Amino acid sequence: MSSLPKQVKIVEVGPRDGLQNERENVPAEIKIELVNRLTTAGFQNIEAAAFVSPKWVPQMATSAEVMAAIKRKPGVIYSALTPNMQGFEAALAAKADEVVIFGSASEAFSQKNINCSIAESIARFEGVAKAAKENGIRLRGSISCAFGCPYQGEVPLDAVADVVGRMRDLGCDEIDIADTIGVATPRKTQAVMERAIREFRVDGLSGHFHDTYGQALANIYASLEVGIAIYHSSVSGLGGCPYAKGATGNVATEDVLYMMQGLGIETGIDLDIVVDAGQFISQFLNRKGASRAGNAIAAKRAA
Ligand code: HMG
Ligand code: MG
């Protein structure tokens, strides 16, 4: 059996990737409370905001208010999405610790999500990347549809490798390989990750899996086997993507933590506090949480 990483970093993306897709308006104070609870749980990195056009993604319009009011723990990275210089200026003013440029391995998805081609997006990101470096802010690159696209279907490995290389050349500290619509299966996941590893340091690559087809945990395990040690997840499995119809939320953080505990892999995160945070946001949204482990732990407590 291949040896798995002894510890992993879990990036909690619920406050951004999760909530961006909620129909119901989630007021800033609820988001702030959620981020504070997640900070208490021990995450090293929380994606808390997106400085994008409020016409495109209305749910993220309160990002500045959220960033201003959260209780920050020293050393924790609070990240924000920044598609262009306007977004970067807002993230800088909001004291984001990390800015995220987000491109796609699929031409069709790039047009739908950020209204430009892959090449145009990279040109736009150059300014953001340069400004991030000048201001000493961490830079992360996120690559959507690395395993399949809702508009063009198959995405060639070379297309993923090409964008990973471009993100690397822009100076990204970390690069996310994202399954936006949750279509990957374990062998496919390993093929994509192994191709990405040829272009970028393995310890700088992360797996961002949506759970649409119920494959996310299996894909994380498959990624562990090839050495990936950073994973994105959303508390209570919140979310989706407004430009990927039918895509469900990210893999649930509670499920990932439960699996890591069972595998003896350290995360530094308190699962019980995450379960509480999941119950908190699910109650606000007036529905049962989408984390199987979260619901099981909550039910056991109540028994
Ligand atoms: P555009 O319409 O081509 O841009 O949108 P524009 O430059 O022509 O500007 C149009 C209007 O937007 C102007 O306002 C700008 O001021 C405003 P108007 O003059 O009409 O009143 N604007 C902005 N406002 C606030 N912040 C900004 C900003 N930029 C322009 N930064 C744009 C281009 C990129 C802005 C738009 O397409 C956009 O905001 N897209 C966001 C899409 C998005 O957030 N998608 C979800 C996140 S990605 C994701 O979830 C995937 C990920 O999870 C990984 C995975 O799972 O795949 C990361
Ligand atoms: Mg996503």
mmCIF file of N, CA and C in Angstrom, residues 96-206:
data_model
loop_
_atom_site.group_PDB
_atom_site.id
_atom_site.type_symbol
_atom_site.label_atom_id
_atom_site.label_comp_id
_atom_site.label_asym_id
_atom_site.label_seq_id
_atom_site.Cartn_x
_atom_site.Cartn_y
_atom_site.Cartn_z
ATOM 1 N N ALA A 96 -7.323 40.998 3.233
ATOM 2 C CA ALA A 96 -7.287 39.549 2.956
ATOM 3 C C ALA A 96 -5.833 39.091 3.063
ATOM 4 N N ASP A 97 -5.625 37.894 3.607
ATOM 5 C CA ASP A 97 -4.266 37.359 3.734
ATOM 6 C C ASP A 97 -3.835 36.645 2.465
ATOM 7 N N GLU A 98 -4.818 36.284 1.661
ATOM 8 C CA GLU A 98 -4.528 35.534 0.440
ATOM 9 C C GLU A 98 -5.575 35.921 -0.593
ATOM 10 N N VAL A 99 -5.135 36.158 -1.817
ATOM 11 C CA VAL A 99 -6.109 36.399 -2.879
ATOM 12 C C VAL A 99 -6.096 35.208 -3.836
ATOM 13 N N VAL A 100 -7.278 34.945 -4.382
ATOM 14 C CA VAL A 100 -7.441 33.764 -5.230
ATOM 15 C C VAL A 100 -7.852 34.207 -6.627
ATOM 16 N N ILE A 101 -7.003 33.890 -7.594
ATOM 17 C CA ILE A 101 -7.385 34.117 -8.983
ATOM 18 C C ILE A 101 -8.016 32.810 -9.457
ATOM 19 N N PHE A 102 -9.086 32.917 -10.208
ATOM 20 C CA PHE A 102 -9.762 31.660 -10.577
ATOM 21 C C PHE A 102 -9.988 31.600 -12.072
ATOM 22 N N GLY A 103 -9.311 30.609 -12.636
ATOM 23 C CA GLY A 103 -9.413 30.361 -14.067
ATOM 24 C C GLY A 103 -10.020 28.991 -14.292
ATOM 25 N N SER A 104 -9.985 28.556 -15.533
ATOM 26 C CA SER A 104 -10.610 27.284 -15.852
ATOM 27 C C SER A 104 -9.750 26.520 -16.846
ATOM 28 N N ALA A 105 -9.868 25.200 -16.785
ATOM 29 C CA ALA A 105 -9.197 24.373 -17.792
ATOM 30 C C ALA A 105 -10.103 24.204 -19.004
ATOM 31 N N SER A 106 -11.315 24.738 -18.907
ATOM 32 C CA SER A 106 -12.274 24.626 -20.005
ATOM 33 C C SER A 106 -12.607 26.009 -20.557
ATOM 34 N N GLU A 107 -12.439 26.164 -21.868
ATOM 35 C CA GLU A 107 -12.744 27.446 -22.526
ATOM 36 C C GLU A 107 -14.198 27.848 -22.290
ATOM 37 N N ALA A 108 -15.087 26.857 -22.455
ATOM 38 C CA ALA A 108 -16.518 27.154 -22.366
ATOM 39 C C ALA A 108 -16.876 27.664 -20.968
ATOM 40 N N PHE A 109 -16.323 27.019 -19.942
ATOM 41 C CA PHE A 109 -16.651 27.423 -18.572
ATOM 42 C C PHE A 109 -16.050 28.798 -18.255
ATOM 43 N N SER A 110 -14.863 29.059 -18.778
ATOM 44 C CA SER A 110 -14.236 30.365 -18.552
ATOM 45 C C SER A 110 -15.171 31.484 -19.019
ATOM 46 N N GLN A 111 -15.741 31.297 -20.205
ATOM 47 C CA GLN A 111 -16.665 32.311 -20.748
ATOM 48 C C GLN A 111 -17.874 32.490 -19.838
ATOM 49 N N LYS A 112 -18.455 31.385 -19.375
ATOM 50 C CA LYS A 112 -19.674 31.477 -18.556
ATOM 51 C C LYS A 112 -19.390 32.066 -17.183
ATOM 52 N N ASN A 113 -18.254 31.714 -16.609
ATOM 53 C CA ASN A 113 -18.000 32.074 -15.213
ATOM 54 C C ASN A 113 -17.397 33.464 -15.071
ATOM 55 N N ILE A 114 -16.438 33.795 -15.948
ATOM 56 C CA ILE A 114 -15.784 35.097 -15.789
ATOM 57 C C ILE A 114 -15.793 35.919 -17.081
ATOM 58 N N ASN A 115 -16.596 35.449 -18.036
ATOM 59 C CA ASN A 115 -16.885 36.253 -19.221
ATOM 60 C C ASN A 115 -15.659 36.578 -20.068
ATOM 61 N N CYS A 116 -14.710 35.668 -20.128
ATOM 62 C CA CYS A 116 -13.551 35.873 -21.011
ATOM 63 C C CYS A 116 -12.901 34.520 -21.298
ATOM 64 N N SER A 117 -11.985 34.510 -22.256
ATOM 65 C CA SER A 117 -11.299 33.258 -22.605
ATOM 66 C C SER A 117 -10.243 32.933 -21.546
ATOM 67 N N ILE A 118 -9.700 31.716 -21.605
ATOM 68 C CA ILE A 118 -8.647 31.339 -20.653
ATOM 69 C C ILE A 118 -7.457 32.293 -20.807
ATOM 70 N N ALA A 119 -7.055 32.541 -22.053
ATOM 71 C CA ALA A 119 -5.892 33.407 -22.284
ATOM 72 C C ALA A 119 -6.144 34.823 -21.756
ATOM 73 N N GLU A 120 -7.359 35.346 -22.006
ATOM 74 C CA GLU A 120 -7.687 36.693 -21.483
ATOM 75 C C GLU A 120 -7.669 36.711 -19.957
ATOM 76 N N SER A 121 -8.145 35.611 -19.357
ATOM 77 C CA SER A 121 -8.184 35.585 -17.882
ATOM 78 C C SER A 121 -6.766 35.629 -17.328
ATOM 79 N N ILE A 122 -5.869 34.881 -17.963
ATOM 80 C CA ILE A 122 -4.483 34.863 -17.469
ATOM 81 C C ILE A 122 -3.874 36.259 -17.593
ATOM 82 N N ALA A 123 -4.185 36.951 -18.686
ATOM 83 C CA ALA A 123 -3.666 38.314 -18.862
ATOM 84 C C ALA A 123 -4.202 39.230 -17.757
ATOM 85 N N ARG A 124 -5.481 39.071 -17.412
ATOM 86 C CA ARG A 124 -6.079 39.857 -16.318
ATOM 87 C C ARG A 124 -5.430 39.550 -14.981
ATOM 88 N N PHE A 125 -5.103 38.261 -14.807
ATOM 89 C CA PHE A 125 -4.534 37.837 -13.519
ATOM 90 C C PHE A 125 -3.115 38.362 -13.336
ATOM 91 N N GLU A 126 -2.429 38.696 -14.445
ATOM 92 C CA GLU A 126 -1.044 39.166 -14.314
ATOM 93 C C GLU A 126 -0.957 40.364 -13.388
ATOM 94 N N GLY A 127 -1.871 41.312 -13.581
ATOM 95 C CA GLY A 127 -1.878 42.513 -12.742
ATOM 96 C C GLY A 127 -2.152 42.170 -11.290
ATOM 97 N N VAL A 128 -3.107 41.260 -11.085
ATOM 98 C CA VAL A 128 -3.460 40.857 -9.720
ATOM 99 C C VAL A 128 -2.257 40.161 -9.067
ATOM 100 N N ALA A 129 -1.616 39.277 -9.823
ATOM 101 C CA ALA A 129 -0.478 38.522 -9.287
ATOM 102 C C ALA A 129 0.650 39.476 -8.893
ATOM 103 N N LYS A 130 0.922 40.435 -9.761
ATOM 104 C CA LYS A 130 2.011 41.385 -9.504
ATOM 105 C C LYS A 130 1.686 42.212 -8.254
ATOM 106 N N ALA A 131 0.450 42.677 -8.184
ATOM 107 C CA ALA A 131 0.044 43.509 -7.045
ATOM 108 C C ALA A 131 0.075 42.704 -5.739
ATOM 109 N N ALA A 132 -0.297 41.427 -5.819
ATOM 110 C CA ALA A 132 -0.262 40.580 -4.610
ATOM 111 C C ALA A 132 1.176 40.473 -4.113
ATOM 112 N N LYS A 133 2.096 40.230 -5.051
ATOM 113 C CA LYS A 133 3.509 40.097 -4.657
ATOM 114 C C LYS A 133 4.012 41.398 -4.041
ATOM 115 N N GLU A 134 3.684 42.527 -4.688
ATOM 116 C CA GLU A 134 4.150 43.831 -4.188
ATOM 117 C C GLU A 134 3.643 44.120 -2.783
ATOM 118 N N ASN A 135 2.452 43.596 -2.495
ATOM 119 C CA ASN A 135 1.848 43.860 -1.182
ATOM 120 C C ASN A 135 2.068 42.730 -0.185
ATOM 121 N N GLY A 136 2.870 41.759 -0.562
ATOM 122 C CA GLY A 136 3.187 40.652 0.350
ATOM 123 C C GLY A 136 1.989 39.796 0.702
ATOM 124 N N ILE A 137 1.055 39.655 -0.245
ATOM 125 C CA ILE A 137 -0.141 38.837 -0.002
ATOM 126 C C ILE A 137 0.027 37.501 -0.717
ATOM 127 N N ARG A 138 -0.350 36.449 -0.046
ATOM 128 C CA ARG A 138 -0.276 35.126 -0.680
ATOM 129 C C ARG A 138 -1.178 35.081 -1.915
ATOM 130 N N LEU A 139 -0.739 34.283 -2.884
ATOM 131 C CA LEU A 139 -1.491 34.172 -4.134
ATOM 132 C C LEU A 139 -1.840 32.698 -4.384
ATOM 133 N N ARG A 140 -3.128 32.472 -4.600
ATOM 134 C CA ARG A 140 -3.572 31.106 -4.922
ATOM 135 C C ARG A 140 -4.268 31.121 -6.267
ATOM 136 N N GLY A 141 -4.082 30.058 -7.014
ATOM 137 C CA GLY A 141 -4.761 29.939 -8.308
ATOM 138 C C GLY A 141 -5.718 28.771 -8.253
ATOM 139 N N SER A 142 -6.938 28.985 -8.731
ATOM 140 C CA SER A 142 -7.914 27.906 -8.695
ATOM 141 C C SER A 142 -8.285 27.538 -10.133
ATOM 142 N N ILE A 143 -8.267 26.250 -10.432
ATOM 143 C CA ILE A 143 -8.531 25.808 -11.811
ATOM 144 C C ILE A 143 -9.829 24.996 -11.853
ATOM 145 N N SER A 144 -10.862 25.615 -12.372
ATOM 146 C CA SER A 144 -12.173 24.965 -12.457
ATOM 147 C C SER A 144 -12.204 23.929 -13.576
ATOM 148 N N CYS A 145 -13.147 23.028 -13.469
ATOM 149 C CA CYS A 145 -13.429 22.049 -14.527
ATOM 150 C C CYS A 145 -12.190 21.262 -14.953
ATOM 151 N N ALA A 146 -11.341 20.935 -13.982
ATOM 152 C CA ALA A 146 -10.124 20.192 -14.299
ATOM 153 C C ALA A 146 -10.433 18.721 -14.600
ATOM 154 N N PHE A 147 -11.642 18.278 -14.261
ATOM 155 C CA PHE A 147 -11.994 16.864 -14.459
ATOM 156 C C PHE A 147 -13.188 16.690 -15.396
ATOM 157 N N GLY A 148 -13.719 17.792 -15.875
ATOM 158 C CA GLY A 148 -14.903 17.713 -16.729
ATOM 159 C C GLY A 148 -15.646 19.033 -16.656
ATOM 160 N N CYS A 149 -16.386 19.335 -17.749
ATOM 161 C CA CYS A 149 -17.028 20.654 -17.839
ATOM 162 C C CYS A 149 -18.514 20.484 -18.166
ATOM 163 N N PRO A 150 -19.359 21.307 -17.526
ATOM 164 C CA PRO A 150 -20.792 21.172 -17.821
ATOM 165 C C PRO A 150 -21.145 21.608 -19.244
ATOM 166 N N TYR A 151 -20.286 22.367 -19.886
ATOM 167 C CA TYR A 151 -20.595 22.895 -21.227
ATOM 168 C C TYR A 151 -19.861 22.135 -22.329
ATOM 169 N N GLN A 152 -18.566 21.811 -22.083
ATOM 170 C CA GLN A 152 -17.823 21.138 -23.165
ATOM 171 C C GLN A 152 -17.572 19.653 -22.891
ATOM 172 N N GLY A 153 -17.952 19.156 -21.711
ATOM 173 C CA GLY A 153 -17.746 17.736 -21.422
ATOM 174 C C GLY A 153 -16.320 17.427 -21.041
ATOM 175 N N GLU A 154 -15.674 16.612 -21.842
ATOM 176 C CA GLU A 154 -14.304 16.160 -21.567
ATOM 177 C C GLU A 154 -13.321 17.333 -21.542
ATOM 178 N N VAL A 155 -12.389 17.296 -20.606
ATOM 179 C CA VAL A 155 -11.336 18.324 -20.537
ATOM 180 C C VAL A 155 -9.989 17.592 -20.631
ATOM 181 N N PRO A 156 -9.205 17.856 -21.679
ATOM 182 C CA PRO A 156 -7.955 17.096 -21.849
ATOM 183 C C PRO A 156 -6.938 17.372 -20.736
ATOM 184 N N LEU A 157 -6.143 16.350 -20.394
ATOM 185 C CA LEU A 157 -5.104 16.514 -19.370
ATOM 186 C C LEU A 157 -4.159 17.651 -19.721
ATOM 187 N N ASP A 158 -3.864 17.788 -21.011
ATOM 188 C CA ASP A 158 -2.935 18.848 -21.426
ATOM 189 C C ASP A 158 -3.493 20.241 -21.142
ATOM 190 N N ALA A 159 -4.819 20.360 -21.180
ATOM 191 C CA ALA A 159 -5.424 21.672 -20.895
ATOM 192 C C ALA A 159 -5.250 22.014 -19.418
ATOM 193 N N VAL A 160 -5.379 21.000 -18.574
ATOM 194 C CA VAL A 160 -5.166 21.228 -17.135
ATOM 195 C C VAL A 160 -3.699 21.602 -16.905
ATOM 196 N N ALA A 161 -2.802 20.802 -17.504
ATOM 197 C CA ALA A 161 -1.370 21.031 -17.319
ATOM 198 C C ALA A 161 -0.987 22.439 -17.780
ATOM 199 N N ASP A 162 -1.588 22.872 -18.886
ATOM 200 C CA ASP A 162 -1.280 24.195 -19.431
ATOM 201 C C ASP A 162 -1.660 25.300 -18.427
ATOM 202 N N VAL A 163 -2.842 25.194 -17.836
ATOM 203 C CA VAL A 163 -3.265 26.240 -16.890
ATOM 204 C C VAL A 163 -2.454 26.165 -15.590
ATOM 205 N N VAL A 164 -2.122 24.940 -15.153
ATOM 206 C CA VAL A 164 -1.273 24.822 -13.958
ATOM 207 C C VAL A 164 0.055 25.548 -14.226
ATOM 208 N N GLY A 165 0.625 25.318 -15.397
ATOM 209 C CA GLY A 165 1.891 25.975 -15.755
ATOM 210 C C GLY A 165 1.760 27.493 -15.783
ATOM 211 N N ARG A 166 0.652 27.977 -16.315
ATOM 212 C CA ARG A 166 0.444 29.437 -16.379
ATOM 213 C C ARG A 166 0.276 30.029 -14.972
ATOM 214 N N MET A 167 -0.453 29.308 -14.116
ATOM 215 C CA MET A 167 -0.645 29.775 -12.728
ATOM 216 C C MET A 167 0.703 29.765 -11.985
ATOM 217 N N ARG A 168 1.484 28.716 -12.223
ATOM 218 C CA ARG A 168 2.824 28.637 -11.623
ATOM 219 C C ARG A 168 3.658 29.834 -12.071
ATOM 220 N N ASP A 169 3.628 30.125 -13.367
ATOM 221 C CA ASP A 169 4.433 31.221 -13.895
ATOM 222 C C ASP A 169 3.973 32.588 -13.378
ATOM 223 N N LEU A 170 2.708 32.661 -12.973
ATOM 224 C CA LEU A 170 2.227 33.915 -12.378
ATOM 225 C C LEU A 170 2.706 34.063 -10.931
ATOM 226 N N GLY A 171 3.293 33.004 -10.389
ATOM 227 C CA GLY A 171 3.839 33.081 -9.030
ATOM 228 C C GLY A 171 2.902 32.583 -7.944
ATOM 229 N N CYS A 172 1.959 31.720 -8.312
ATOM 230 C CA CYS A 172 1.030 31.213 -7.290
ATOM 231 C C CYS A 172 1.771 30.416 -6.215
ATOM 232 N N ASP A 173 1.360 30.625 -4.976
ATOM 233 C CA ASP A 173 1.915 29.859 -3.864
ATOM 234 C C ASP A 173 1.234 28.501 -3.771
ATOM 235 N N GLU A 174 -0.017 28.477 -4.207
ATOM 236 C CA GLU A 174 -0.804 27.250 -4.130
ATOM 237 C C GLU A 174 -1.699 27.196 -5.366
ATOM 238 N N ILE A 175 -1.973 25.999 -5.849
ATOM 239 C CA ILE A 175 -2.843 25.854 -7.018
ATOM 240 C C ILE A 175 -3.889 24.778 -6.729
ATOM 241 N N ASP A 176 -5.157 25.141 -6.940
ATOM 242 C CA ASP A 176 -6.261 24.208 -6.674
ATOM 243 C C ASP A 176 -6.677 23.509 -7.961
ATOM 244 N N ILE A 177 -6.803 22.213 -7.874
ATOM 245 C CA ILE A 177 -7.307 21.436 -9.002
ATOM 246 C C ILE A 177 -8.756 21.101 -8.649
ATOM 247 N N ALA A 178 -9.684 21.735 -9.371
ATOM 248 C CA ALA A 178 -11.083 21.694 -8.922
ATOM 249 C C ALA A 178 -11.986 20.850 -9.809
ATOM 250 N N ASP A 179 -12.799 20.052 -9.125
ATOM 251 C CA ASP A 179 -13.855 19.292 -9.802
ATOM 252 C C ASP A 179 -15.163 20.046 -9.548
ATOM 253 N N THR A 180 -15.361 21.073 -10.324
ATOM 254 C CA THR A 180 -16.476 22.006 -10.158
ATOM 255 C C THR A 180 -17.833 21.316 -10.144
ATOM 256 N N ILE A 181 -17.965 20.277 -10.977
ATOM 257 C CA ILE A 181 -19.276 19.630 -11.102
ATOM 258 C C ILE A 181 -19.266 18.203 -10.544
ATOM 259 N N GLY A 182 -18.199 17.867 -9.840
ATOM 260 C CA GLY A 182 -18.186 16.605 -9.099
ATOM 261 C C GLY A 182 -18.287 15.352 -9.939
ATOM 262 N N VAL A 183 -17.699 15.358 -11.142
ATOM 263 C CA VAL A 183 -17.841 14.190 -12.027
ATOM 264 C C VAL A 183 -16.678 13.205 -11.970
ATOM 265 N N ALA A 184 -15.593 13.588 -11.300
ATOM 266 C CA ALA A 184 -14.407 12.729 -11.320
ATOM 267 C C ALA A 184 -14.638 11.427 -10.564
ATOM 268 N N THR A 185 -13.861 10.422 -10.933
ATOM 269 C CA THR A 185 -13.814 9.155 -10.198
ATOM 270 C C THR A 185 -12.329 8.916 -9.853
ATOM 271 N N PRO A 186 -12.037 7.980 -8.927
ATOM 272 C CA PRO A 186 -10.679 7.913 -8.383
ATOM 273 C C PRO A 186 -9.519 7.757 -9.380
ATOM 274 N N ARG A 187 -9.623 6.881 -10.360
ATOM 275 C CA ARG A 187 -8.490 6.712 -11.297
ATOM 276 C C ARG A 187 -8.283 7.968 -12.141
ATOM 277 N N LYS A 188 -9.382 8.551 -12.552
ATOM 278 C CA LYS A 188 -9.319 9.797 -13.332
ATOM 279 C C LYS A 188 -8.664 10.888 -12.471
ATOM 280 N N THR A 189 -9.069 10.920 -11.196
ATOM 281 C CA THR A 189 -8.496 11.904 -10.274
ATOM 282 C C THR A 189 -6.985 11.754 -10.218
ATOM 283 N N GLN A 190 -6.532 10.504 -10.085
ATOM 284 C CA GLN A 190 -5.086 10.298 -9.987
ATOM 285 C C GLN A 190 -4.377 10.710 -11.269
ATOM 286 N N ALA A 191 -5.003 10.448 -12.414
ATOM 287 C CA ALA A 191 -4.367 10.817 -13.690
ATOM 288 C C ALA A 191 -4.209 12.341 -13.770
ATOM 289 N N VAL A 192 -5.242 13.072 -13.367
ATOM 290 C CA VAL A 192 -5.182 14.542 -13.437
ATOM 291 C C VAL A 192 -4.154 15.074 -12.433
ATOM 292 N N MET A 193 -4.205 14.532 -11.207
ATOM 293 C CA MET A 193 -3.272 14.999 -10.173
ATOM 294 C C MET A 193 -1.816 14.695 -10.575
ATOM 295 N N GLU A 194 -1.593 13.504 -11.115
ATOM 296 C CA GLU A 194 -0.226 13.146 -11.509
ATOM 297 C C GLU A 194 0.284 14.066 -12.617
ATOM 298 N N ARG A 195 -0.610 14.464 -13.510
ATOM 299 C CA ARG A 195 -0.225 15.398 -14.591
ATOM 300 C C ARG A 195 0.083 16.776 -13.991
ATOM 301 N N ALA A 196 -0.731 17.196 -13.000
ATOM 302 C CA ALA A 196 -0.504 18.503 -12.357
ATOM 303 C C ALA A 196 0.817 18.504 -11.592
ATOM 304 N N ILE A 197 1.133 17.356 -10.974
ATOM 305 C CA ILE A 197 2.378 17.250 -10.191
ATOM 306 C C ILE A 197 3.611 17.417 -11.081
ATOM 307 N N ARG A 198 3.454 17.098 -12.369
ATOM 308 C CA ARG A 198 4.594 17.306 -13.285
ATOM 309 C C ARG A 198 4.852 18.788 -13.531
ATOM 310 N N GLU A 199 3.846 19.611 -13.248
ATOM 311 C CA GLU A 199 3.971 21.054 -13.524
ATOM 312 C C GLU A 199 4.224 21.893 -12.282
ATOM 313 N N PHE A 200 3.888 21.351 -11.086
ATOM 314 C CA PHE A 200 3.955 22.173 -9.874
ATOM 315 C C PHE A 200 4.284 21.297 -8.672
ATOM 316 N N ARG A 201 4.905 21.934 -7.645
ATOM 317 C CA ARG A 201 5.262 21.208 -6.413
ATOM 318 C C ARG A 201 4.048 20.477 -5.859
ATOM 319 N N VAL A 202 4.229 19.239 -5.495
ATOM 320 C CA VAL A 202 3.090 18.467 -4.971
ATOM 321 C C VAL A 202 2.555 19.088 -3.679
ATOM 322 N N ASP A 203 3.442 19.684 -2.861
ATOM 323 C CA ASP A 203 2.951 20.244 -1.587
ATOM 324 C C ASP A 203 2.256 21.591 -1.763
ATOM 325 N N GLY A 204 2.202 22.073 -3.013
ATOM 326 C CA GLY A 204 1.475 23.319 -3.273
ATOM 327 C C GLY A 204 0.162 23.070 -4.008
ATOM 328 N N LEU A 205 -0.137 21.814 -4.289
ATOM 329 C CA LEU A 205 -1.370 21.493 -5.023
ATOM 330 C C LEU A 205 -2.482 21.102 -4.064
ATOM 331 N N SER A 206 -3.691 21.500 -4.383
ATOM 332 C CA SER A 206 -4.804 21.095 -3.532
ATOM 333 C C SER A 206 -5.915 20.460 -4.352
#
